Amino acid sequence: PPQAAAVADVNAAFQRTTGSGDDAAHAIKLDFTQDPSTRTWDDLCITMPTPWPLGLILSPPVVSRLNEFFALLLKVRMVTGKLGSVWAKFCKGRTPNIQLSFLRARMSFLVDHIFYYLQVDVVDAEYSK
């Protein structure tokens, strides 16, 4: 399970990607919803203050749904990373056969395009409305 240091590292990386001049982005934190002894990456959620009138739009049910979507994006991204690391371990010191290379390429293609679809066709399409 992720440790407290991992939470701090994830928050630091998140803050670096949001830019240094945006105070609203610095109020957003990533945290776990469960007890530290039983938590997993599935328990990672986004927390942020919602001052009035933003609280009218970002109600607790909406924030909960956003966290579910965030967890899905995180899982897909983690699958991409795991697929690459497993392939690297498998290929270490040996020449993979063409059928396994083809299978890995197809799996990677599928996972990458699911992630792309979720980011571009779902998130960006809704954001541009």
CSV table of C-alpha atoms in Angstrom, one decimal:
chain,number,residue,atom,x,y,z
A,1,PRO,CA,0.0,0.0,0.0
A,2,PRO,CA,1.1,3.6,-0.6
A,3,GLN,CA,2.8,5.2,2.4
A,4,ALA,CA,2.7,8.8,3.7
A,5,ALA,CA,5.8,9.6,1.7
A,6,ALA,CA,4.1,8.6,-1.5
A,7,VAL,CA,1.2,11.0,-0.7
A,8,ALA,CA,3.7,13.8,-0.2
A,9,ASP,CA,5.5,12.9,-3.5
A,10,VAL,CA,2.2,12.7,-5.4
A,11,ASN,CA,1.2,16.1,-4.0
A,12,ALA,CA,4.5,17.7,-4.8
A,13,ALA,CA,4.4,16.4,-8.4
A,14,PHE,CA,0.8,17.6,-8.7
A,15,GLN,CA,1.7,21.1,-7.5
A,16,ARG,CA,4.7,21.2,-10.0
A,17,THR,CA,2.4,20.4,-12.9
A,18,THR,CA,-0.3,23.0,-12.0
A,19,GLY,CA,2.1,26.0,-12.2
A,20,SER,CA,3.6,28.2,-9.6
A,21,GLY,CA,1.3,31.3,-10.0
A,22,ASP,CA,-2.1,29.7,-9.6
A,23,ASP,CA,-3.3,30.0,-6.0
A,24,ALA,CA,-6.5,28.0,-6.7
A,25,ALA,CA,-4.5,25.1,-8.0
A,26,HIS,CA,-2.3,25.1,-4.8
A,27,ALA,CA,-5.4,24.6,-2.7
A,28,ILE,CA,-6.1,21.2,-4.4
A,29,LYS,CA,-4.7,18.3,-2.5
A,30,LEU,CA,-4.5,14.6,-3.2
A,31,ASP,CA,-5.2,12.3,-0.2
A,32,PHE,CA,-6.4,8.9,0.7
A,33,THR,CA,-9.9,8.2,2.0
A,34,GLN,CA,-9.0,5.1,4.0
A,35,ASP,CA,-7.0,4.3,7.1
A,36,PRO,CA,-3.2,4.2,6.3
A,37,SER,CA,-2.9,0.5,7.1
A,38,THR,CA,-5.6,-0.6,4.6
A,39,ARG,CA,-5.4,2.0,1.9
A,40,THR,CA,-4.6,1.3,-1.8
A,41,TRP,CA,-4.1,3.5,-4.8
A,42,ASP,CA,-7.9,3.1,-5.4
A,43,ASP,CA,-8.5,5.2,-2.3
A,44,LEU,CA,-6.7,8.3,-3.7
A,45,CYS,CA,-9.0,11.2,-4.1
A,46,ILE,CA,-8.8,14.9,-4.8
A,47,THR,CA,-9.8,17.4,-2.1
A,48,MET,CA,-10.3,21.1,-2.5
A,49,PRO,CA,-12.1,23.9,-0.8
A,50,THR,CA,-15.3,25.0,-2.5
A,51,PRO,CA,-16.2,28.5,-1.5
A,52,TRP,CA,-19.5,30.0,-2.4
A,53,PRO,CA,-20.8,29.9,-5.2
A,54,LEU,CA,-18.5,27.2,-6.4
A,55,GLY,CA,-20.0,24.9,-3.8
A,56,LEU,CA,-23.3,25.1,-5.6
A,57,ILE,CA,-21.8,23.5,-8.7
A,58,LEU,CA,-19.3,21.2,-7.0
A,59,SER,CA,-21.6,19.6,-4.5
A,60,PRO,CA,-20.4,16.5,-2.6
A,61,PRO,CA,-22.1,14.0,-5.1
A,62,VAL,CA,-20.4,15.8,-8.0
A,63,VAL,CA,-17.0,15.7,-6.3
A,64,SER,CA,-17.5,12.0,-5.6
A,65,ARG,CA,-18.2,11.3,-9.3
A,66,LEU,CA,-15.1,13.4,-10.2
A,67,ASN,CA,-13.0,11.3,-7.8
A,68,GLU,CA,-14.4,8.1,-9.3
A,69,PHE,CA,-13.3,9.3,-12.8
A,70,PHE,CA,-9.9,10.4,-11.4
A,71,ALA,CA,-9.5,6.9,-10.0
A,72,LEU,CA,-10.3,5.3,-13.3
A,73,LEU,CA,-7.8,7.5,-15.1
A,74,LEU,CA,-5.2,6.6,-12.5
A,75,LYS,CA,-5.8,2.9,-12.9
A,76,VAL,CA,-5.5,3.1,-16.7
A,77,ARG,CA,-2.2,5.1,-16.4
A,78,MET,CA,-0.9,2.5,-13.9
A,79,VAL,CA,-1.8,-0.3,-16.2
A,80,THR,CA,0.2,1.4,-18.9
A,81,GLY,CA,3.2,1.6,-16.6
A,82,LYS,CA,2.9,-2.0,-15.4
A,83,LEU,CA,2.6,-3.3,-18.9
A,84,GLY,CA,5.9,-1.5,-19.9
A,85,SER,CA,7.7,-2.7,-16.8
A,86,VAL,CA,6.6,-6.3,-17.1
A,87,TRP,CA,7.7,-6.3,-20.8
A,88,ALA,CA,11.1,-4.9,-19.8
A,89,LYS,CA,11.6,-7.6,-17.2
A,90,PHE,CA,10.4,-10.3,-19.6
A,91,CYS,CA,12.8,-9.2,-22.4
A,92,LYS,CA,15.8,-8.7,-20.2
A,93,GLY,CA,18.5,-11.0,-21.5
A,94,ARG,CA,16.4,-12.7,-24.2
A,95,THR,CA,15.1,-12.1,-27.6
A,96,PRO,CA,11.2,-12.1,-27.5
A,97,ASN,CA,9.5,-13.9,-30.2
A,98,ILE,CA,7.4,-12.1,-32.8
A,99,GLN,CA,4.1,-13.3,-31.5
A,100,LEU,CA,4.7,-12.0,-28.0
A,101,SER,CA,5.9,-8.7,-29.4
A,102,PHE,CA,2.7,-8.4,-31.5
A,103,LEU,CA,0.6,-9.2,-28.4
A,104,ARG,CA,2.4,-6.6,-26.3
A,105,ALA,CA,2.0,-4.0,-29.1
A,106,ARG,CA,-1.7,-4.7,-29.3
A,107,MET,CA,-2.2,-4.5,-25.5
A,108,SER,CA,-0.2,-1.3,-25.3
A,109,PHE,CA,-2.2,0.2,-28.2
A,110,LEU,CA,-5.5,-0.7,-26.5
A,111,VAL,CA,-4.5,0.8,-23.1
A,112,ASP,CA,-3.0,3.9,-24.6
A,113,HIS,CA,-6.1,4.6,-26.7
A,114,ILE,CA,-8.5,4.0,-23.8
A,115,PHE,CA,-6.5,6.6,-21.8
A,116,TYR,CA,-6.5,9.0,-24.8
A,117,TYR,CA,-10.2,8.5,-25.3
A,118,LEU,CA,-10.9,9.3,-21.7
A,119,GLN,CA,-8.8,12.4,-21.7
A,120,VAL,CA,-9.6,13.9,-25.1
A,121,ASP,CA,-13.0,12.6,-26.1
A,122,VAL,CA,-14.6,12.6,-22.6
A,123,VAL,CA,-12.8,15.3,-20.5
A,124,ASP,CA,-11.9,17.8,-23.3
A,125,ALA,CA,-15.3,17.4,-25.0
A,126,GLU,CA,-17.1,18.2,-21.8
A,127,TYR,CA,-14.7,21.0,-20.9
A,128,SER,CA,-15.3,22.7,-24.3
A,129,LYS,CA,-19.1,22.8,-23.9
